[in-house]
Coordinates of C-alpha atoms in Angstrom, one line a residue:
Chain O
M1 CA -5.1 17.1 13.9
C2 CA -3.2 14.4 15.1
L3 CA -3.0 13.2 12.2
A4 CA 0.2 13.5 9.9
I5 CA -0.4 14.5 5.6
P6 CA 2.3 13.2 3.5
G7 CA 3.4 15.6 0.5
Q8 CA 6.4 16.1 -1.8
I9 CA 8.6 19.2 -2.4
V10 CA 8.4 21.0 -5.8
E11 CA 10.3 23.8 -5.3
F12 CA 11.4 26.4 -2.5
M13 CA 9.8 29.5 -2.8
P14 CA 12.1 32.1 -5.2
D15 CA 11.1 35.2 -2.3
Q16 CA 10.6 32.9 0.6
P17 CA 13.1 30.7 1.4
H18 CA 11.4 28.9 4.2
L19 CA 8.6 28.0 2.3
A20 CA 8.1 25.4 -0.4
L21 CA 5.3 24.5 -2.6
V22 CA 4.0 20.9 -1.7
E23 CA 2.2 18.5 -3.6
V24 CA -0.5 16.4 -2.1
I25 CA -2.0 14.0 -4.7
G26 CA -1.9 16.6 -7.1
V27 CA -2.9 19.5 -5.2
R28 CA 0.0 22.3 -4.7
R29 CA 0.2 24.6 -2.0
R30 CA 2.7 26.6 0.2
V31 CA 4.4 24.4 3.2
D32 CA 6.5 26.1 5.9
L33 CA 10.0 24.3 6.7
G34 CA 10.9 26.3 9.4
L35 CA 11.0 23.4 11.8
L36 CA 12.9 21.3 9.7
L37 CA 16.4 23.3 9.6
D38 CA 18.6 20.4 11.0
D39 CA 18.3 18.6 7.7
P40 CA 16.5 20.3 5.1
P41 CA 14.4 18.3 2.3
R42 CA 15.2 19.0 -1.3
P43 CA 12.7 19.4 -3.8
G44 CA 11.7 15.8 -4.8
D45 CA 12.0 14.8 -1.1
W46 CA 8.4 13.5 1.4
V47 CA 7.6 15.6 4.5
L48 CA 4.9 14.6 6.7
I49 CA 2.6 17.7 7.0
H50 CA 0.8 18.9 10.1
V51 CA -1.0 22.6 10.2
G52 CA 1.1 23.7 7.0
F53 CA 4.7 23.2 8.7
A54 CA 6.7 20.0 7.4
M55 CA 7.7 18.2 10.4
S56 CA 9.6 15.1 9.8
K57 CA 11.1 13.9 6.3
I58 CA 10.2 10.6 5.2
S59 CA 10.5 7.6 2.2
E60 CA 8.5 7.6 -0.4
E61 CA 7.2 4.1 0.3
E62 CA 6.2 6.1 4.1
A63 CA 4.3 8.1 2.1
S64 CA 2.2 6.4 0.3
Q65 CA 1.6 4.0 2.9
Q66 CA 0.2 7.1 5.2
F67 CA -2.1 7.8 2.2
Q68 CA -3.2 4.4 2.8
T69 CA -3.5 5.1 6.3
L70 CA -5.2 8.3 5.9
A71 CA -8.2 7.0 3.5
L72 CA -8.6 4.1 5.6
L73 CA -9.5 5.9 9.1
G74 CA -12.0 7.8 6.7
E75 CA -9.3 10.9 7.3
D76 CA -8.5 11.6 3.4
T77 CA -11.1 14.0 2.6
A78 CA -10.6 16.0 5.4
A79 CA -6.6 16.0 4.9
L80 CA -7.5 17.3 1.6
E81 CA -9.4 20.0 2.7
E82 CA -7.1 20.9 4.9
V83 CA -3.7 21.1 2.5
R84 CA -6.5 23.3 0.3
G85 CA -6.8 25.4 2.6
Y86 CA -3.4 26.2 2.6
E87 CA -1.8 29.6 0.6
Q88 CA -1.4 28.7 -2.8
Chain X
M1 CA -11.1 -8.1 11.6
K2 CA -13.2 -6.8 9.2
F3 CA -11.2 -4.5 7.3
V4 CA -8.1 -6.9 7.7
D5 CA -8.2 -8.3 3.6
E6 CA -7.7 -4.0 2.7
F7 CA -4.3 -3.6 5.5
R8 CA -1.1 -4.1 4.0
D9 CA 0.3 -7.4 4.6
P10 CA -3.3 -9.0 6.1
E11 CA -0.9 -12.5 6.7
V12 CA 1.7 -10.6 8.7
I13 CA -1.4 -8.9 10.4
T14 CA -2.8 -12.6 11.1
R15 CA 0.3 -13.3 12.4
T16 CA 1.2 -10.7 14.6
A17 CA -2.6 -11.4 16.1
D18 CA -1.6 -15.2 17.2
E19 CA 1.3 -14.0 18.4
I20 CA -0.6 -11.5 20.6
R21 CA -2.5 -14.6 21.7
S22 CA 0.7 -17.3 22.6
L23 CA 2.3 -14.2 24.6
A24 CA -0.9 -13.2 26.4
D25 CA -0.9 -15.5 30.0
P26 CA -4.3 -16.4 29.6
G27 CA -4.6 -15.9 33.7
R28 CA -3.5 -12.3 33.5
H29 CA -5.7 -9.0 33.1
Y30 CA -3.9 -6.3 31.0
R31 CA -4.9 -3.0 30.6
L32 CA -2.7 -1.1 27.7
M33 CA -2.9 2.5 27.8
E34 CA -2.7 4.0 24.1
V35 CA -2.2 7.7 25.1
C36 CA -2.7 9.6 21.6
G37 CA -6.0 10.8 20.1
G38 CA -5.3 9.8 17.5
H39 CA -4.2 6.1 18.4
T40 CA -8.0 5.7 19.8
H41 CA -9.7 6.5 16.2
A42 CA -7.9 4.1 14.7
I43 CA -8.2 1.0 17.5
Y44 CA -12.0 1.9 16.7
R45 CA -12.0 2.3 13.1
F46 CA -10.2 -0.9 12.5
G47 CA -11.8 -2.9 14.9
L48 CA -8.6 -4.1 16.2
K49 CA -10.3 -4.7 19.4
D50 CA -11.7 -7.9 17.4
V51 CA -8.6 -9.6 17.2
L52 CA -7.3 -9.5 20.7
P53 CA -7.4 -11.9 23.5
P54 CA -10.5 -10.7 25.9
N55 CA -7.5 -10.2 28.8
I56 CA -6.3 -7.6 26.2
E57 CA -8.2 -4.4 27.1
L58 CA -7.2 -1.0 25.9
I59 CA -7.4 2.2 28.1
H60 CA -7.8 5.2 26.3
G61 CA -5.6 8.4 27.2
P62 CA -5.8 12.1 27.6
G63 CA -4.0 12.5 24.2
C64 CA -6.9 14.3 22.3
P65 CA -6.2 17.9 22.5
V66 CA -9.9 19.7 22.4
C67 CA -11.2 17.0 25.1
V68 CA -8.7 17.9 27.8
L69 CA -9.0 21.8 27.5
P70 CA -11.5 23.0 29.9
M71 CA -15.0 24.7 28.7
G72 CA -13.5 27.6 30.9
R73 CA -10.8 28.3 28.5
I74 CA -13.0 28.3 25.6
D75 CA -15.7 30.6 27.5
D76 CA -12.6 32.7 27.9
G77 CA -11.1 32.7 24.4
L78 CA -14.8 33.5 22.8
A79 CA -15.1 36.5 25.3
L80 CA -12.2 37.8 24.0
G81 CA -13.6 37.6 20.3
R82 CA -16.7 39.7 21.5
D83 CA -14.9 42.8 20.6
P84 CA -16.0 43.6 17.5
N85 CA -12.5 44.4 16.3
V86 CA -11.5 40.8 17.0
I87 CA -11.7 38.1 14.3
F88 CA -11.3 34.6 16.3
T89 CA -9.8 32.0 14.6
A90 CA -9.0 28.9 15.4
F91 CA -8.4 25.0 13.9
G92 CA -12.1 23.4 12.3
D93 CA -11.6 21.1 15.6
M94 CA -12.5 23.6 17.8
M95 CA -15.3 24.8 15.8
R96 CA -17.9 22.9 17.3
V97 CA -16.5 22.2 20.8
P98 CA -19.2 23.7 23.2
G99 CA -18.4 26.1 25.8
A100 CA -20.9 27.7 28.8
H101 CA -22.9 29.9 26.1
G102 CA -22.6 27.6 22.9
S103 CA -19.6 26.7 20.8
P104 CA -17.5 28.8 18.5
L105 CA -19.1 27.9 15.6
E106 CA -22.6 29.2 17.4
R107 CA -21.0 32.4 18.2
K108 CA -20.3 32.7 14.1
A109 CA -24.2 32.1 13.9
N110 CA -25.2 34.9 16.4
G111 CA -22.3 37.6 14.6
M112 CA -19.0 37.0 15.7
D113 CA -16.0 37.3 13.6
V114 CA -15.2 33.6 13.5
R115 CA -13.1 32.0 11.1
I116 CA -11.7 28.6 10.4
V117 CA -7.7 28.2 9.7
Y118 CA -5.9 25.1 8.7
S119 CA -2.3 26.7 9.7
P120 CA -1.2 29.3 12.4
T121 CA 0.5 30.6 10.0
D122 CA -3.3 31.3 8.0
A123 CA -4.1 33.4 11.2
L124 CA -1.1 35.8 11.0
K125 CA -2.1 36.1 6.6
L126 CA -5.2 36.9 8.0
A127 CA -3.9 39.8 10.3
R128 CA -1.6 41.4 7.2
A129 CA -4.7 41.4 5.5
N130 CA -6.5 43.1 7.7
P131 CA -4.3 45.8 9.6
D132 CA -7.5 47.4 11.2
K133 CA -8.7 44.6 12.9
H134 CA -6.9 41.9 15.6
V135 CA -6.5 38.5 14.5
M136 CA -6.5 36.2 17.5
F137 CA -5.3 32.9 16.7
F138 CA -6.6 30.2 19.6
A139 CA -3.7 27.8 19.6
I140 CA -4.7 24.0 21.0
G141 CA -2.5 21.1 20.6
F142 CA 0.1 19.2 22.5
E143 CA 4.0 19.1 21.1
T144 CA 2.9 18.3 17.8
T145 CA 1.2 21.6 16.6
A146 CA 2.8 23.9 19.7
P147 CA 6.0 24.5 17.3
S148 CA 3.8 25.8 14.9
T149 CA 2.3 28.3 16.7
A150 CA 5.9 29.2 18.2
L151 CA 7.4 29.5 14.3
T152 CA 4.2 31.5 13.3
L153 CA 5.3 34.2 16.9
K154 CA 8.4 34.2 16.0
R155 CA 7.7 35.5 12.1
A156 CA 4.9 38.1 13.3
K157 CA 7.9 39.6 15.8
A158 CA 10.2 39.3 13.2
E159 CA 7.7 41.5 10.6
G160 CA 6.9 43.4 13.4
I161 CA 2.8 42.2 12.8
R162 CA 1.1 44.2 15.5
N163 CA -2.3 43.6 14.8
F164 CA -1.9 39.5 15.9
S165 CA -2.3 37.5 19.1
V166 CA -2.4 34.1 20.2
F167 CA -4.5 33.0 23.1
C168 CA -2.1 29.6 23.9
N169 CA -3.7 26.6 25.6
H170 CA -0.8 24.6 24.5
V171 CA -0.5 21.4 26.7
T172 CA 2.2 18.7 27.2
I173 CA 1.7 15.4 27.2
I174 CA 4.6 14.2 30.1
P175 CA 2.3 15.8 33.1
A176 CA -0.6 14.2 32.0
I177 CA 0.9 10.4 31.5
R178 CA 2.1 11.2 35.1
A179 CA -0.8 12.3 36.6
I180 CA -2.7 9.1 35.6
L181 CA 0.0 7.1 36.9
D182 CA -0.4 9.3 40.3
S183 CA -4.2 8.6 40.0
P184 CA -5.0 6.1 42.6
D185 CA -8.2 4.8 40.8
M186 CA -5.9 3.7 37.6
R187 CA -4.3 0.8 37.3
L188 CA -2.4 0.1 34.1
D189 CA 0.5 -2.4 33.0
A190 CA 1.9 -0.6 29.7
F191 CA 1.5 2.4 27.5
I192 CA 1.6 2.8 23.8
G193 CA 3.0 5.9 23.2
P194 CA 1.9 8.6 20.7
G195 CA 3.5 8.7 17.6
H196 CA 3.4 12.2 16.1
V197 CA 4.1 13.7 19.4
S198 CA 7.1 11.7 20.0
T199 CA 8.5 13.4 16.4
V200 CA 9.0 16.1 18.2
I201 CA 9.9 15.3 21.8
G202 CA 11.7 12.0 20.7
C203 CA 11.6 9.4 23.1
R204 CA 14.1 10.1 25.9
P205 CA 11.1 12.1 27.7
Y206 CA 9.4 8.6 28.4
E207 CA 12.3 6.8 30.0
W208 CA 11.0 7.8 33.6
I209 CA 8.0 5.7 33.2
A210 CA 10.1 2.9 32.8
R211 CA 12.9 3.3 34.9
D212 CA 10.8 4.6 37.9
Q213 CA 7.4 3.4 37.2
G214 CA 7.9 0.2 35.7
R215 CA 6.1 0.3 33.0
P216 CA 6.9 -1.2 29.6
I217 CA 6.3 2.0 26.4
V218 CA 6.6 1.5 23.0
V219 CA 6.0 4.9 20.3
S220 CA 3.4 3.6 17.6
G221 CA 2.7 4.0 14.5
F222 CA -1.2 4.5 12.9
E223 CA -1.2 1.5 11.1
P224 CA -3.9 -1.6 12.5
L225 CA 0.0 -3.8 11.6
D226 CA 2.2 -0.7 13.7
M227 CA -0.5 -1.0 16.6
L228 CA 0.1 -4.9 16.7
Q229 CA 3.3 -5.1 16.6
S230 CA 3.5 -2.4 19.5
I231 CA 1.6 -4.7 21.5
V232 CA 3.5 -7.7 20.9
M233 CA 6.3 -5.5 21.7
L234 CA 4.8 -4.5 25.3
L235 CA 3.9 -8.2 26.0
R236 CA 7.0 -9.3 25.5
Q237 CA 8.4 -6.9 27.8
L238 CA 5.9 -7.8 30.9
K239 CA 6.6 -11.9 30.3
Q240 CA 9.9 -10.8 30.9
G241 CA 9.6 -8.4 33.3
V242 CA 11.6 -5.9 32.1
A243 CA 10.3 -2.5 31.3
I244 CA 12.0 -0.2 28.6
V245 CA 11.3 2.3 25.9
E246 CA 10.7 1.2 22.3
N247 CA 10.3 3.0 18.9
Q248 CA 8.1 1.1 16.7
Y249 CA 7.5 4.1 14.3
K250 CA 11.3 4.6 13.9
R251 CA 10.9 5.2 10.0
V252 CA 9.3 8.4 11.1
V253 CA 10.0 9.1 15.2
P254 CA 13.6 9.8 15.7
W255 CA 14.9 8.7 19.3
E256 CA 16.1 12.6 20.0
G257 CA 13.0 13.8 18.4
N258 CA 13.2 17.3 16.4
R259 CA 15.7 19.5 17.7
A260 CA 14.8 22.6 15.3
A261 CA 10.8 22.3 17.1
L262 CA 12.1 22.1 20.1
A263 CA 14.3 25.0 19.9
A264 CA 11.7 27.5 18.6
M265 CA 8.9 26.1 21.4
A266 CA 12.1 26.5 23.7
E267 CA 12.4 30.3 22.5
V268 CA 8.5 31.6 22.5
F269 CA 6.8 29.6 25.5
E270 CA 7.8 28.4 29.0
L271 CA 5.7 26.2 31.5
R272 CA 2.6 27.5 33.2
P273 CA 3.2 26.5 36.9
F274 CA -0.6 24.9 36.7
F275 CA -3.1 24.4 33.9
E276 CA -6.6 22.8 34.4
W277 CA -7.4 19.6 32.5
R278 CA -10.7 18.7 31.9
G279 CA -11.2 15.2 34.1
L280 CA -7.2 15.6 35.4
G281 CA -7.9 18.7 37.3
F282 CA -5.1 21.0 37.9
I283 CA -1.4 19.6 36.5
S284 CA 1.7 21.4 37.6
Q285 CA 4.0 22.8 35.0
S286 CA 1.4 20.6 32.3
A287 CA 1.0 23.6 29.6
L288 CA 2.7 26.6 27.8
R289 CA 2.2 30.3 28.0
I290 CA 4.1 33.1 26.0
R291 CA 7.5 34.0 27.4
D292 CA 7.7 37.9 28.2
T293 CA 9.7 38.7 25.1
Y294 CA 6.7 37.5 23.0
A295 CA 4.4 39.7 25.7
E296 CA 2.8 41.6 23.1
W297 CA 1.1 38.7 20.9
D298 CA 0.0 37.6 24.2
A299 CA -3.9 37.4 24.0
E300 CA -3.8 36.6 27.6
R301 CA -1.8 40.1 28.5
Q302 CA -3.1 42.2 25.7
F303 CA -7.0 41.6 27.1
Q304 CA -8.7 41.1 29.7
V305 CA -9.4 37.6 30.2
P306 CA -12.6 36.9 32.4
G307 CA -10.4 33.6 33.6
V308 CA -13.7 32.2 34.1
R309 CA -13.9 28.6 35.7
V310 CA -17.0 26.3 34.2
T311 CA -17.6 23.2 35.4
D312 CA -18.8 20.0 32.7
P313 CA -22.4 20.0 32.3
K314 CA -23.6 17.6 35.6
A315 CA -24.8 14.6 34.1
A316 CA -21.7 14.2 31.8
Q317 CA -18.7 11.8 33.2
C318 CA -16.3 13.6 30.0
G319 CA -14.0 13.1 32.7
E320 CA -13.8 9.7 34.2
V321 CA -14.2 8.4 30.6
L322 CA -11.1 11.0 30.4
K323 CA -9.1 9.2 32.9
G324 CA -10.1 6.0 31.2
V325 CA -12.0 5.2 34.6
L326 CA -15.0 4.5 32.4
K327 CA -15.9 3.0 28.8
P328 CA -17.8 5.9 26.6
V329 CA -21.1 4.0 27.0
Q330 CA -20.9 3.7 30.6
C331 CA -21.5 7.7 30.9
K332 CA -25.6 8.3 31.6
L333 CA -25.6 10.6 28.1
F334 CA -24.0 8.6 25.9
G335 CA -25.2 8.2 22.2
R336 CA -28.9 10.1 24.5
E337 CA -28.3 13.0 25.0
C338 CA -24.8 13.4 23.5
T339 CA -23.9 12.6 20.3
P340 CA -21.3 13.2 17.6
E341 CA -24.7 15.7 16.2
R342 CA -25.4 17.0 19.6
P343 CA -22.4 17.1 21.3
V344 CA -22.8 17.7 25.1
G345 CA -18.8 16.7 26.1
A346 CA -15.7 17.6 23.6
L347 CA -15.1 13.6 23.5
M348 CA -18.0 13.3 21.5
V349 CA -17.1 16.4 18.9
S350 CA -13.3 15.3 18.0
S351 CA -12.5 12.3 15.7
E352 CA -9.9 11.7 18.0
G353 CA -12.3 11.6 21.2
S354 CA -12.7 8.3 22.2
C355 CA -17.1 9.1 22.9
A356 CA -17.0 10.1 18.9
A357 CA -14.9 7.1 18.0
Y358 CA -17.0 4.3 20.3
Y359 CA -20.2 6.2 18.8
N360 CA -19.4 5.9 15.4
Y361 CA -17.7 2.4 15.1
E362 CA -19.0 0.5 17.7
H363 CA -22.2 1.8 19.3
R364 CA -23.6 2.5 15.7
K365 CA -22.2 -1.3 14.2
A366 CA -24.2 -3.0 17.8
A367 CA -27.3 -0.3 16.7
S368 CA -27.4 -2.1 13.2
T369 CA -26.8 -6.1 14.5
R370 CA -29.8 -5.0 17.0
L371 CA -31.5 -4.4 13.9
E372 CA -31.3 -7.6 11.9
P373 CA -32.9 -9.6 13.6
A374 CA -36.1 -7.6 12.5
T375 CA -35.4 -6.9 9.1
V376 CA -35.0 -10.3 8.2

């Protein structure tokens, strides 16, 4: 729960502007952007996700490092399972 | 450190470890607390202790949300779930945490409608899909997850969804650090500050730790190199005799935190006068409750909560381990009655709990080392 999952914004949901389709290692799910109102991300940007909410914008390099950290911690499977659990 | 080759920049890691050895005064014993359970997990997983000199001791802090929750709160939440009209929802981390009468998962096996959610918005979605049921979300976590619960409650109110409520167990990290510093049996030299909590609260809330308590604190990332660099920064401060807040995790943590997240929390939550923490007892203004303006979505006001207080199983020493007074292995139940497969206390359940981390990496390693002579 404390570990953040990196994902890339694909597109905003036209009917619900606070939601975006975000891709995490090939899995695309809806993520809430409501906590990034001060500095909204754009498609192509990378974010760190906690419990379905994007919490901070990060660089692509940081995103790939975060994937590696999750894998080293043995949490990558759990992280993907969590993402699969988000709304499609 | 046996995994060093898998890491980014192994040479830099080796150099940083050398720097730690040259900075540490061999005549001094250093006690550094990592506040966050994610750091505790990483320290054991990466075998960081193997590269630190023996006079640098890492003390595991209170930053594991399921670990600090007293058993009575789990029982209170589950008591509400007994209503056949209620769907009890919680994060997966909560499912195996024992209450006095079983864990949520065991209650599910006995017929209670218990469901794992990955986000509080999933619980809200469940409420939309089940208008004839009441969906209760058992909310846990520090400032990393509290803003998400806050925003979910704002959405529930905006949409007028009445069959949804939150049983709020959100806690805040600063009062727990204060309680640990006030504890007479605890002597600490410095803190490794939490990474993701700080993306929300920023670095300013830690300033009193340096200014008033004279303890250095460095907000740290989770990679091995991050944590070793943070230890270097702490040792430099200790050597120079200064105490300031530093941010090693600048690439993710802004000094001012996340203002939108803080605003959402402030709108929905207020501080409880006091809240009980496992091991630390009652700490004033250390937890969040739902404001009057959101009372209709507050499970504690929509339902009759028993308000039970349950003491931990007598032989278990979760509290002492949580405070850092005892190492996991010093608990009488560790590795015998209490294992990750059959946990007695919450610290053995969560991957962020120090007992589970210690068991999975140190204890199993030690057991396999002990077996080696017999298998040769």
